[in-house]
mmCIF file with all atom_site columns, C-alpha atoms in Angstrom:
data_model
loop_
_atom_site.group_PDB
_atom_site.id
_atom_site.type_symbol
_atom_site.label_atom_id
_atom_site.label_alt_id
_atom_site.label_comp_id
_atom_site.label_asym_id
_atom_site.label_entity_id
_atom_site.label_seq_id
_atom_site.pdbx_PDB_ins_code
_atom_site.Cartn_x
_atom_site.Cartn_y
_atom_site.Cartn_z
_atom_site.occupancy
_atom_site.B_iso_or_equiv
_atom_site.pdbx_formal_charge
_atom_site.auth_seq_id
_atom_site.auth_comp_id
_atom_site.auth_asym_id
_atom_site.auth_atom_id
_atom_site.pdbx_PDB_model_num
ATOM 1   C CA . UNK A 1 1   ? -1.669  17.279  -9.457  1.00 43.00 ? 33  UNK A CA 1
ATOM 2   C CA . UNK A 1 2   ? 0.444   16.796  -6.507  1.00 45.00 ? 34  UNK A CA 1
ATOM 3   C CA . UNK A 1 3   ? 3.744   15.472  -4.758  1.00 46.00 ? 35  UNK A CA 1
ATOM 4   C CA . UNK A 1 4   ? 6.732   14.580  -6.880  1.00 38.00 ? 36  UNK A CA 1
ATOM 5   C CA . UNK A 1 5   ? 4.831   13.571  -10.033 1.00 39.00 ? 37  UNK A CA 1
ATOM 6   C CA . UNK A 1 6   ? 4.044   17.787  -10.410 1.00 42.00 ? 38  UNK A CA 1
ATOM 7   C CA . UNK A 1 7   ? 7.869   18.434  -10.008 1.00 43.00 ? 39  UNK A CA 1
ATOM 8   C CA . UNK A 1 8   ? 8.983   16.115  -13.021 1.00 40.00 ? 40  UNK A CA 1
ATOM 9   C CA . UNK A 1 9   ? 6.668   18.218  -15.582 1.00 40.00 ? 41  UNK A CA 1
ATOM 10  C CA . UNK A 1 10  ? 7.465   21.212  -17.433 1.00 40.00 ? 42  UNK A CA 1
ATOM 11  C CA . UNK A 1 11  ? 6.085   24.649  -15.733 1.00 47.00 ? 43  UNK A CA 1
ATOM 12  C CA . UNK A 1 12  ? 3.487   24.935  -18.415 1.00 43.00 ? 44  UNK A CA 1
ATOM 13  C CA . UNK A 1 13  ? 2.008   21.410  -18.291 1.00 38.00 ? 45  UNK A CA 1
ATOM 14  C CA . UNK A 1 14  ? 0.897   21.486  -14.689 1.00 42.00 ? 46  UNK A CA 1
ATOM 15  C CA . UNK A 1 15  ? -2.366  23.116  -15.349 1.00 40.00 ? 47  UNK A CA 1
ATOM 16  C CA . UNK A 1 16  ? -3.360  21.071  -18.435 1.00 41.00 ? 48  UNK A CA 1
ATOM 17  C CA . UNK A 1 17  ? -6.517  18.868  -17.426 1.00 45.00 ? 49  UNK A CA 1
ATOM 18  C CA . UNK A 1 18  ? -6.696  20.096  -13.891 1.00 49.00 ? 50  UNK A CA 1
ATOM 19  C CA . UNK A 1 19  ? -9.223  23.099  -13.213 1.00 49.00 ? 51  UNK A CA 1
ATOM 20  C CA . UNK A 1 20  ? -9.471  23.893  -9.634  1.00 52.00 ? 52  UNK A CA 1
ATOM 21  C CA . UNK A 1 21  ? -13.108 22.341  -9.826  1.00 54.00 ? 53  UNK A CA 1
ATOM 22  C CA . UNK A 1 22  ? -11.502 19.143  -11.099 1.00 55.00 ? 54  UNK A CA 1
ATOM 23  C CA . UNK A 1 23  ? -8.793  19.131  -8.503  1.00 58.00 ? 55  UNK A CA 1
ATOM 24  C CA . UNK A 1 24  ? -11.255 19.303  -5.616  1.00 56.00 ? 56  UNK A CA 1
ATOM 25  C CA . UNK A 1 25  ? -12.972 16.323  -7.005  1.00 53.00 ? 57  UNK A CA 1
ATOM 26  C CA . UNK A 1 26  ? -9.750  14.552  -7.593  1.00 63.00 ? 58  UNK A CA 1
ATOM 27  C CA . UNK A 1 27  ? -8.855  15.555  -3.853  1.00 71.00 ? 59  UNK A CA 1
ATOM 28  C CA . UNK A 1 28  ? -12.119 14.340  -2.423  1.00 75.00 ? 60  UNK A CA 1
ATOM 29  C CA . UNK A 1 29  ? -11.473 10.741  -4.178  1.00 81.00 ? 61  UNK A CA 1
ATOM 30  C CA . UNK A 1 30  ? -8.249  10.344  -2.184  1.00 84.00 ? 62  UNK A CA 1
ATOM 31  C CA . UNK A 1 31  ? -9.603  9.889   0.974   1.00 87.00 ? 63  UNK A CA 1
ATOM 32  C CA . UNK A 1 32  ? -11.450 6.561   2.237   1.00 86.00 ? 64  UNK A CA 1
ATOM 33  C CA . UNK A 1 33  ? -14.690 8.387   2.879   1.00 87.00 ? 65  UNK A CA 1
ATOM 34  C CA . UNK A 1 34  ? -15.467 8.503   -0.740  1.00 89.00 ? 66  UNK A CA 1
ATOM 35  C CA . UNK A 1 35  ? -15.141 4.538   -1.162  1.00 94.00 ? 67  UNK A CA 1
ATOM 36  C CA . UNK A 1 36  ? -17.833 1.674   -0.265  1.00 94.00 ? 68  UNK A CA 1
ATOM 37  C CA . UNK A 1 37  ? -15.773 -1.286  -0.632  1.00 95.00 ? 69  UNK A CA 1
ATOM 38  C CA . UNK A 1 38  ? -11.900 -2.253  0.061   1.00 96.00 ? 70  UNK A CA 1
ATOM 39  C CA . UNK A 1 39  ? -9.800  -5.578  -0.538  1.00 96.00 ? 71  UNK A CA 1
ATOM 40  C CA . UNK A 1 40  ? -6.359  -5.896  0.669   1.00 95.00 ? 72  UNK A CA 1
ATOM 41  C CA . UNK A 1 41  ? -3.807  -6.581  -2.142  1.00 93.00 ? 73  UNK A CA 1
ATOM 42  C CA . UNK A 1 42  ? -0.433  -7.997  -1.555  1.00 92.00 ? 74  UNK A CA 1
ATOM 43  C CA . UNK A 1 43  ? 2.081   -6.536  -3.637  1.00 91.00 ? 75  UNK A CA 1
ATOM 44  C CA . UNK A 1 44  ? 4.629   -9.286  -5.059  1.00 92.00 ? 76  UNK A CA 1
ATOM 45  C CA . UNK A 1 45  ? 8.446   -9.142  -6.118  1.00 91.00 ? 77  UNK A CA 1
ATOM 46  C CA . UNK A 1 46  ? 7.607   -9.401  -9.767  1.00 94.00 ? 78  UNK A CA 1
ATOM 47  C CA . UNK A 1 47  ? 5.312   -6.104  -9.551  1.00 88.00 ? 79  UNK A CA 1
ATOM 48  C CA . UNK A 1 48  ? 8.702   -4.002  -8.781  1.00 88.00 ? 80  UNK A CA 1
ATOM 49  C CA . UNK A 1 49  ? 10.497  -2.383  -11.925 1.00 89.00 ? 81  UNK A CA 1
ATOM 50  C CA . UNK A 1 50  ? 14.248  -1.841  -11.933 1.00 88.00 ? 82  UNK A CA 1
ATOM 51  C CA . UNK A 1 51  ? 13.607  1.522   -9.930  1.00 87.00 ? 83  UNK A CA 1
ATOM 52  C CA . UNK A 1 52  ? 12.313  -0.495  -6.941  1.00 87.00 ? 84  UNK A CA 1
ATOM 53  C CA . UNK A 1 53  ? 8.854   0.412   -7.013  1.00 89.00 ? 85  UNK A CA 1
ATOM 54  C CA . UNK A 1 54  ? 5.614   -1.095  -8.318  1.00 89.00 ? 86  UNK A CA 1
ATOM 55  C CA . UNK A 1 55  ? 5.562   -0.257  -12.267 1.00 89.00 ? 87  UNK A CA 1
ATOM 56  C CA . UNK A 1 56  ? 2.772   2.053   -13.580 1.00 87.00 ? 88  UNK A CA 1
ATOM 57  C CA . UNK A 1 57  ? 0.984   -0.711  -15.411 1.00 90.00 ? 89  UNK A CA 1
ATOM 58  C CA . UNK A 1 58  ? 0.852   -2.984  -12.516 1.00 91.00 ? 90  UNK A CA 1
ATOM 59  C CA . UNK A 1 59  ? -1.621  -0.681  -11.024 1.00 91.00 ? 91  UNK A CA 1
ATOM 60  C CA . UNK A 1 60  ? -4.443  -1.396  -13.221 1.00 93.00 ? 92  UNK A CA 1
ATOM 61  C CA . UNK A 1 61  ? -4.053  -4.994  -12.405 1.00 93.00 ? 93  UNK A CA 1
ATOM 62  C CA . UNK A 1 62  ? -4.718  -3.860  -8.830  1.00 94.00 ? 94  UNK A CA 1
ATOM 63  C CA . UNK A 1 63  ? -7.830  -2.063  -9.720  1.00 94.00 ? 95  UNK A CA 1
ATOM 64  C CA . UNK A 1 64  ? -8.953  -4.844  -12.123 1.00 94.00 ? 96  UNK A CA 1
ATOM 65  C CA . UNK A 1 65  ? -8.721  -7.111  -9.133  1.00 94.00 ? 97  UNK A CA 1
ATOM 66  C CA . UNK A 1 66  ? -11.113 -5.240  -6.683  1.00 96.00 ? 98  UNK A CA 1
ATOM 67  C CA . UNK A 1 67  ? -13.617 -4.699  -9.476  1.00 95.00 ? 99  UNK A CA 1
ATOM 68  C CA . UNK A 1 68  ? -13.708 -8.345  -10.565 1.00 94.00 ? 100 UNK A CA 1
ATOM 69  C CA . UNK A 1 69  ? -13.755 -9.487  -6.987  1.00 95.00 ? 101 UNK A CA 1
ATOM 70  C CA . UNK A 1 70  ? -16.735 -7.310  -5.906  1.00 95.00 ? 102 UNK A CA 1
ATOM 71  C CA . UNK A 1 71  ? -18.681 -8.122  -9.506  1.00 94.00 ? 103 UNK A CA 1
ATOM 72  C CA . UNK A 1 72  ? -18.222 -11.750 -8.537  1.00 92.00 ? 104 UNK A CA 1
ATOM 73  C CA . UNK A 1 73  ? -18.740 -11.924 -4.901  1.00 92.00 ? 105 UNK A CA 1
ATOM 74  C CA . UNK A 1 74  ? -21.323 -9.429  -4.431  1.00 93.00 ? 106 UNK A CA 1
ATOM 75  C CA . UNK A 1 75  ? -23.101 -9.041  -7.741  1.00 91.00 ? 107 UNK A CA 1
ATOM 76  C CA . UNK A 1 76  ? -23.116 -12.444 -9.033  1.00 85.00 ? 108 UNK A CA 1
ATOM 77  C CA . UNK A 1 77  ? -21.081 -12.125 -12.131 1.00 86.00 ? 109 UNK A CA 1
ATOM 78  C CA . UNK A 1 78  ? -20.289 -15.175 -13.889 1.00 81.00 ? 110 UNK A CA 1
ATOM 79  C CA . UNK A 1 79  ? -17.039 -15.388 -15.802 1.00 78.00 ? 111 UNK A CA 1
ATOM 80  C CA . UNK A 1 80  ? -17.327 -18.607 -17.947 1.00 72.00 ? 112 UNK A CA 1
ATOM 81  C CA . UNK A 1 81  ? -18.235 -17.598 -21.561 1.00 64.00 ? 113 UNK A CA 1
ATOM 82  C CA . UNK A 1 82  ? -20.431 -20.715 -21.653 1.00 67.00 ? 114 UNK A CA 1
ATOM 83  C CA . UNK A 1 83  ? -22.783 -19.765 -18.736 1.00 69.00 ? 115 UNK A CA 1
ATOM 84  C CA . UNK A 1 84  ? -22.602 -16.075 -18.338 1.00 76.00 ? 116 UNK A CA 1
ATOM 85  C CA . UNK A 1 85  ? -25.699 -13.982 -19.729 1.00 80.00 ? 117 UNK A CA 1
ATOM 86  C CA . UNK A 1 86  ? -23.113 -10.900 -20.286 1.00 86.00 ? 118 UNK A CA 1
ATOM 87  C CA . UNK A 1 87  ? -19.656 -9.940  -20.500 1.00 87.00 ? 119 UNK A CA 1
ATOM 88  C CA . UNK A 1 88  ? -17.690 -6.955  -19.278 1.00 88.00 ? 120 UNK A CA 1
ATOM 89  C CA . UNK A 1 89  ? -15.597 -4.887  -21.430 1.00 88.00 ? 121 UNK A CA 1
ATOM 90  C CA . UNK A 1 90  ? -13.294 -2.155  -19.925 1.00 91.00 ? 122 UNK A CA 1
ATOM 91  C CA . UNK A 1 91  ? -13.305 0.805   -22.194 1.00 91.00 ? 123 UNK A CA 1
ATOM 92  C CA . UNK A 1 92  ? -11.787 3.462   -20.281 1.00 92.00 ? 124 UNK A CA 1
ATOM 93  C CA . UNK A 1 93  ? -8.882  3.297   -17.767 1.00 92.00 ? 125 UNK A CA 1
ATOM 94  C CA . UNK A 1 94  ? -7.259  6.126   -15.972 1.00 93.00 ? 126 UNK A CA 1
ATOM 95  C CA . UNK A 1 95  ? -4.772  6.615   -13.034 1.00 92.00 ? 127 UNK A CA 1
ATOM 96  C CA . UNK A 1 96  ? -3.212  9.381   -11.509 1.00 91.00 ? 128 UNK A CA 1
ATOM 97  C CA . UNK A 1 97  ? -0.059  8.489   -9.408  1.00 92.00 ? 129 UNK A CA 1
ATOM 98  C CA . UNK A 1 98  ? 0.772   10.589  -6.097  1.00 91.00 ? 130 UNK A CA 1
ATOM 99  C CA . UNK A 1 99  ? 3.446   8.331   -4.350  1.00 91.00 ? 131 UNK A CA 1
ATOM 100 C CA . UNK A 1 100 ? 5.354   5.368   -5.157  1.00 91.00 ? 132 UNK A CA 1
ATOM 101 C CA . UNK A 1 101 ? 4.760   1.970   -3.449  1.00 89.00 ? 133 UNK A CA 1
ATOM 102 C CA . UNK A 1 102 ? 6.964   -1.234  -3.442  1.00 91.00 ? 134 UNK A CA 1
ATOM 103 C CA . UNK A 1 103 ? 6.967   -4.711  -2.553  1.00 90.00 ? 135 UNK A CA 1
ATOM 104 C CA . UNK A 1 104 ? 6.356   -6.356  0.073   1.00 88.00 ? 136 UNK A CA 1
ATOM 105 C CA . UNK A 1 105 ? 3.868   -3.516  0.955   1.00 88.00 ? 137 UNK A CA 1
ATOM 106 C CA . UNK A 1 106 ? 0.217   -4.833  1.732   1.00 90.00 ? 138 UNK A CA 1
ATOM 107 C CA . UNK A 1 107 ? -2.229  -1.946  0.084   1.00 92.00 ? 139 UNK A CA 1
ATOM 108 C CA . UNK A 1 108 ? -5.727  -1.891  0.374   1.00 95.00 ? 140 UNK A CA 1
ATOM 109 C CA . UNK A 1 109 ? -7.695  -1.228  -2.677  1.00 96.00 ? 141 UNK A CA 1
ATOM 110 C CA . UNK A 1 110 ? -10.691 0.929   -2.762  1.00 96.00 ? 142 UNK A CA 1
ATOM 111 C CA . UNK A 1 111 ? -14.021 0.795   -5.254  1.00 96.00 ? 143 UNK A CA 1
ATOM 112 C CA . UNK A 1 112 ? -16.952 3.295   -5.656  1.00 95.00 ? 144 UNK A CA 1
ATOM 113 C CA . UNK A 1 113 ? -19.610 3.571   -8.145  1.00 95.00 ? 145 UNK A CA 1
ATOM 114 C CA . UNK A 1 114 ? -20.024 7.079   -9.457  1.00 93.00 ? 146 UNK A CA 1
ATOM 115 C CA . UNK A 1 115 ? -22.703 6.301   -12.172 1.00 92.00 ? 147 UNK A CA 1
ATOM 116 C CA . UNK A 1 116 ? -24.739 3.411   -13.249 1.00 92.00 ? 148 UNK A CA 1
ATOM 117 C CA . UNK A 1 117 ? -26.210 3.490   -16.897 1.00 91.00 ? 149 UNK A CA 1
ATOM 118 C CA . UNK A 1 118 ? -28.193 0.975   -18.592 1.00 92.00 ? 150 UNK A CA 1
ATOM 119 C CA . UNK A 1 119 ? -25.254 -1.091  -19.582 1.00 91.00 ? 151 UNK A CA 1
ATOM 120 C CA . UNK A 1 120 ? -22.423 0.704   -18.230 1.00 93.00 ? 152 UNK A CA 1
ATOM 121 C CA . UNK A 1 121 ? -20.620 1.195   -14.821 1.00 95.00 ? 153 UNK A CA 1
ATOM 122 C CA . UNK A 1 122 ? -18.466 4.283   -14.116 1.00 95.00 ? 154 UNK A CA 1
ATOM 123 C CA . UNK A 1 123 ? -16.219 3.174   -11.010 1.00 95.00 ? 155 UNK A CA 1
ATOM 124 C CA . UNK A 1 124 ? -13.664 5.375   -9.067  1.00 95.00 ? 156 UNK A CA 1
ATOM 125 C CA . UNK A 1 125 ? -10.706 3.582   -7.467  1.00 96.00 ? 157 UNK A CA 1
ATOM 126 C CA . UNK A 1 126 ? -7.698  4.066   -4.865  1.00 95.00 ? 158 UNK A CA 1
ATOM 127 C CA . UNK A 1 127 ? -5.192  2.295   -3.363  1.00 95.00 ? 159 UNK A CA 1
ATOM 128 C CA . UNK A 1 128 ? -4.108  3.264   -0.111  1.00 94.00 ? 160 UNK A CA 1
ATOM 129 C CA . UNK A 1 129 ? -0.538  2.301   1.589   1.00 93.00 ? 161 UNK A CA 1
ATOM 130 C CA . UNK A 1 130 ? -0.225  0.766   4.947   1.00 90.00 ? 162 UNK A CA 1
ATOM 131 C CA . UNK A 1 131 ? 0.674   3.492   7.608   1.00 87.00 ? 163 UNK A CA 1
ATOM 132 C CA . UNK A 1 132 ? 4.589   3.808   8.223   1.00 80.00 ? 164 UNK A CA 1
ATOM 133 C CA . UNK A 1 133 ? 4.895   1.829   11.464  1.00 74.00 ? 165 UNK A CA 1
ATOM 134 C CA . UNK A 1 134 ? 6.822   -0.953  12.355  1.00 67.00 ? 166 UNK A CA 1
ATOM 135 C CA . UNK A 1 135 ? 3.852   -3.405  12.725  1.00 72.00 ? 167 UNK A CA 1
ATOM 136 C CA . UNK A 1 136 ? 2.231   -4.359  9.333   1.00 69.00 ? 168 UNK A CA 1
ATOM 137 C CA . UNK A 1 137 ? -1.519  -4.470  8.709   1.00 71.00 ? 169 UNK A CA 1
ATOM 138 C CA . UNK A 1 138 ? -2.900  -7.575  9.831   1.00 76.00 ? 170 UNK A CA 1
ATOM 139 C CA . UNK A 1 139 ? -4.598  -9.331  6.976   1.00 80.00 ? 171 UNK A CA 1
ATOM 140 C CA . UNK A 1 140 ? -6.731  -12.439 7.325   1.00 77.00 ? 172 UNK A CA 1
ATOM 141 C CA . UNK A 1 141 ? -8.363  -14.967 4.931   1.00 80.00 ? 173 UNK A CA 1
ATOM 142 C CA . UNK A 1 142 ? -11.792 -13.563 5.530   1.00 82.00 ? 174 UNK A CA 1
ATOM 143 C CA . UNK A 1 143 ? -10.368 -10.120 4.354   1.00 84.00 ? 175 UNK A CA 1
ATOM 144 C CA . UNK A 1 144 ? -9.094  -11.804 1.242   1.00 82.00 ? 176 UNK A CA 1
ATOM 145 C CA . UNK A 1 145 ? -12.205 -13.542 0.610   1.00 84.00 ? 177 UNK A CA 1
ATOM 146 C CA . UNK A 1 146 ? -14.805 -10.694 1.445   1.00 86.00 ? 178 UNK A CA 1
ATOM 147 C CA . UNK A 1 147 ? -12.989 -7.382  1.395   1.00 89.00 ? 179 UNK A CA 1
ATOM 148 C CA . UNK A 1 148 ? -14.712 -5.081  3.810   1.00 90.00 ? 180 UNK A CA 1
ATOM 149 C CA . UNK A 1 149 ? -17.026 -1.751  3.438   1.00 90.00 ? 181 UNK A CA 1
ATOM 150 C CA . UNK A 1 150 ? -16.665 1.657   4.698   1.00 89.00 ? 182 UNK A CA 1
ATOM 151 C CA . UNK A 1 151 ? -16.229 1.998   8.420   1.00 88.00 ? 183 UNK A CA 1
ATOM 152 C CA . UNK A 1 152 ? -14.238 -0.979  9.036   1.00 88.00 ? 184 UNK A CA 1
ATOM 153 C CA . UNK A 1 153 ? -11.716 -1.077  11.802  1.00 88.00 ? 185 UNK A CA 1
ATOM 154 C CA . UNK A 1 154 ? -8.886  -2.270  9.931   1.00 88.00 ? 186 UNK A CA 1
ATOM 155 C CA . UNK A 1 155 ? -9.024  0.814   7.827   1.00 89.00 ? 187 UNK A CA 1
ATOM 156 C CA . UNK A 1 156 ? -6.960  2.899   10.439  1.00 87.00 ? 188 UNK A CA 1
ATOM 157 C CA . UNK A 1 157 ? -3.863  0.520   9.578   1.00 90.00 ? 189 UNK A CA 1
ATOM 158 C CA . UNK A 1 158 ? -3.698  2.349   6.255   1.00 91.00 ? 190 UNK A CA 1
ATOM 159 C CA . UNK A 1 159 ? -2.915  6.012   5.149   1.00 90.00 ? 191 UNK A CA 1
ATOM 160 C CA . UNK A 1 160 ? -5.781  8.181   4.770   1.00 90.00 ? 192 UNK A CA 1
ATOM 161 C CA . UNK A 1 161 ? -4.725  9.556   1.555   1.00 92.00 ? 193 UNK A CA 1
ATOM 162 C CA . UNK A 1 162 ? -4.531  7.308   -1.432  1.00 93.00 ? 194 UNK A CA 1
ATOM 163 C CA . UNK A 1 163 ? -1.045  7.057   -2.948  1.00 93.00 ? 195 UNK A CA 1
ATOM 164 C CA . UNK A 1 164 ? -2.850  6.599   -6.656  1.00 93.00 ? 196 UNK A CA 1
ATOM 165 C CA . UNK A 1 165 ? -6.354  6.903   -7.657  1.00 93.00 ? 197 UNK A CA 1
ATOM 166 C CA . UNK A 1 166 ? -8.280  6.567   -11.079 1.00 93.00 ? 198 UNK A CA 1
ATOM 167 C CA . UNK A 1 167 ? -11.411 5.625   -12.769 1.00 93.00 ? 199 UNK A CA 1
ATOM 168 C CA . UNK A 1 168 ? -12.510 2.949   -14.973 1.00 94.00 ? 200 UNK A CA 1
ATOM 169 C CA . UNK A 1 169 ? -15.663 2.328   -17.336 1.00 94.00 ? 201 UNK A CA 1
ATOM 170 C CA . UNK A 1 170 ? -17.244 -1.133  -17.874 1.00 93.00 ? 202 UNK A CA 1
ATOM 171 C CA . UNK A 1 171 ? -19.794 -1.791  -20.576 1.00 93.00 ? 203 UNK A CA 1
ATOM 172 C CA . UNK A 1 172 ? -21.452 -5.229  -20.347 1.00 91.00 ? 204 UNK A CA 1
ATOM 173 C CA . UNK A 1 173 ? -22.623 -6.843  -23.406 1.00 90.00 ? 205 UNK A CA 1
ATOM 174 C CA . UNK A 1 174 ? -24.259 -10.025 -24.881 1.00 86.00 ? 206 UNK A CA 1
ATOM 175 C CA . UNK A 1 175 ? -21.572 -12.778 -25.348 1.00 81.00 ? 207 UNK A CA 1
ATOM 176 C CA . UNK A 1 176 ? -22.438 -13.752 -28.966 1.00 79.00 ? 208 UNK A CA 1
ATOM 177 C CA . UNK A 1 177 ? -23.683 -10.506 -30.626 1.00 80.00 ? 209 UNK A CA 1
ATOM 178 C CA . UNK A 1 178 ? -21.452 -8.259  -28.449 1.00 81.00 ? 210 UNK A CA 1
ATOM 179 C CA . UNK A 1 179 ? -24.010 -5.836  -28.267 1.00 86.00 ? 211 UNK A CA 1
ATOM 180 C CA . UNK A 1 180 ? -24.852 -3.677  -24.904 1.00 89.00 ? 212 UNK A CA 1
ATOM 181 C CA . UNK A 1 181 ? -27.264 -5.375  -22.775 1.00 86.00 ? 213 UNK A CA 1
ATOM 182 C CA . UNK A 1 182 ? -29.267 -4.224  -19.559 1.00 88.00 ? 214 UNK A CA 1
ATOM 183 C CA . UNK A 1 183 ? -27.839 -4.650  -16.105 1.00 91.00 ? 215 UNK A CA 1
ATOM 184 C CA . UNK A 1 184 ? -30.079 -7.452  -14.064 1.00 91.00 ? 216 UNK A CA 1
ATOM 185 C CA . UNK A 1 185 ? -31.751 -6.004  -11.247 1.00 92.00 ? 217 UNK A CA 1
ATOM 186 C CA . UNK A 1 186 ? -29.721 -7.960  -8.604  1.00 91.00 ? 218 UNK A CA 1
ATOM 187 C CA . UNK A 1 187 ? -26.617 -6.958  -10.163 1.00 91.00 ? 219 UNK A CA 1
ATOM 188 C CA . UNK A 1 188 ? -27.669 -3.518  -10.134 1.00 93.00 ? 220 UNK A CA 1
ATOM 189 C CA . UNK A 1 189 ? -28.368 -3.789  -6.731  1.00 93.00 ? 221 UNK A CA 1
ATOM 190 C CA . UNK A 1 190 ? -25.064 -4.970  -5.674  1.00 93.00 ? 222 UNK A CA 1
ATOM 191 C CA . UNK A 1 191 ? -23.425 -1.799  -7.550  1.00 95.00 ? 223 UNK A CA 1
ATOM 192 C CA . UNK A 1 192 ? -25.945 0.489   -6.069  1.00 93.00 ? 224 UNK A CA 1
ATOM 193 C CA . UNK A 1 193 ? -24.405 -0.445  -2.521  1.00 93.00 ? 225 UNK A CA 1
ATOM 194 C CA . UNK A 1 194 ? -21.267 1.506   -3.604  1.00 93.00 ? 226 UNK A CA 1
ATOM 195 C CA . UNK A 1 195 ? -22.783 4.730   -5.089  1.00 90.00 ? 227 UNK A CA 1
ATOM 196 C CA . UNK A 1 196 ? -20.257 7.139   -4.005  1.00 63.00 ? 228 UNK A CA 1
ATOM 197 C CA . UNK A 1 197 ? -21.470 9.992   -1.859  1.00 53.00 ? 229 UNK A CA 1
ATOM 198 C CA . UNK A 1 198 ? -19.208 12.052  -3.617  1.00 50.00 ? 230 UNK A CA 1
ATOM 199 C CA . UNK A 1 199 ? -21.139 11.684  -6.819  1.00 51.00 ? 231 UNK A CA 1
ATOM 200 C CA . UNK A 1 200 ? -24.595 12.184  -5.370  1.00 45.00 ? 232 UNK A CA 1
#
């Protein structure tokens, strides 16, 4: 744990759940290089809470947005229960907060795949705030529609350290019996593009 979060916790709580190995892995996932796909996220006025910063529950909606966007755009996920051969259930979510963000910042969300199972996908996620300059990051329609991949020049407009990072696990099931189902090959191929270098 780093920054202001660790100062809020009682002294004996700081080491719970963060061994030095876990801390190294956590630190690795705070950098651009750990991710393959990026999507700009415009914060909204309603995202702020009474303290003037984005409420912690909203971060999960940002993570859900980049995952769903990638699956629909690059893996061919169909979202209608009437036509989709599978439905994704989010079974685990975790988020670590390092630095607060607030409206009207434009963030970039980041996505990597840690592991692909028969019917499950393990994701790593992060949010990178814009660099503290007078010039805001320039985001256009194509960035919002397509996102961009690792190494894109627009990443220089965002901090190299994530303000938040986390993980999620999706399990895909048949729509009717709701039993786990194998990931189709084209779907799997799209996800393999994002297998994190940190997890290989």
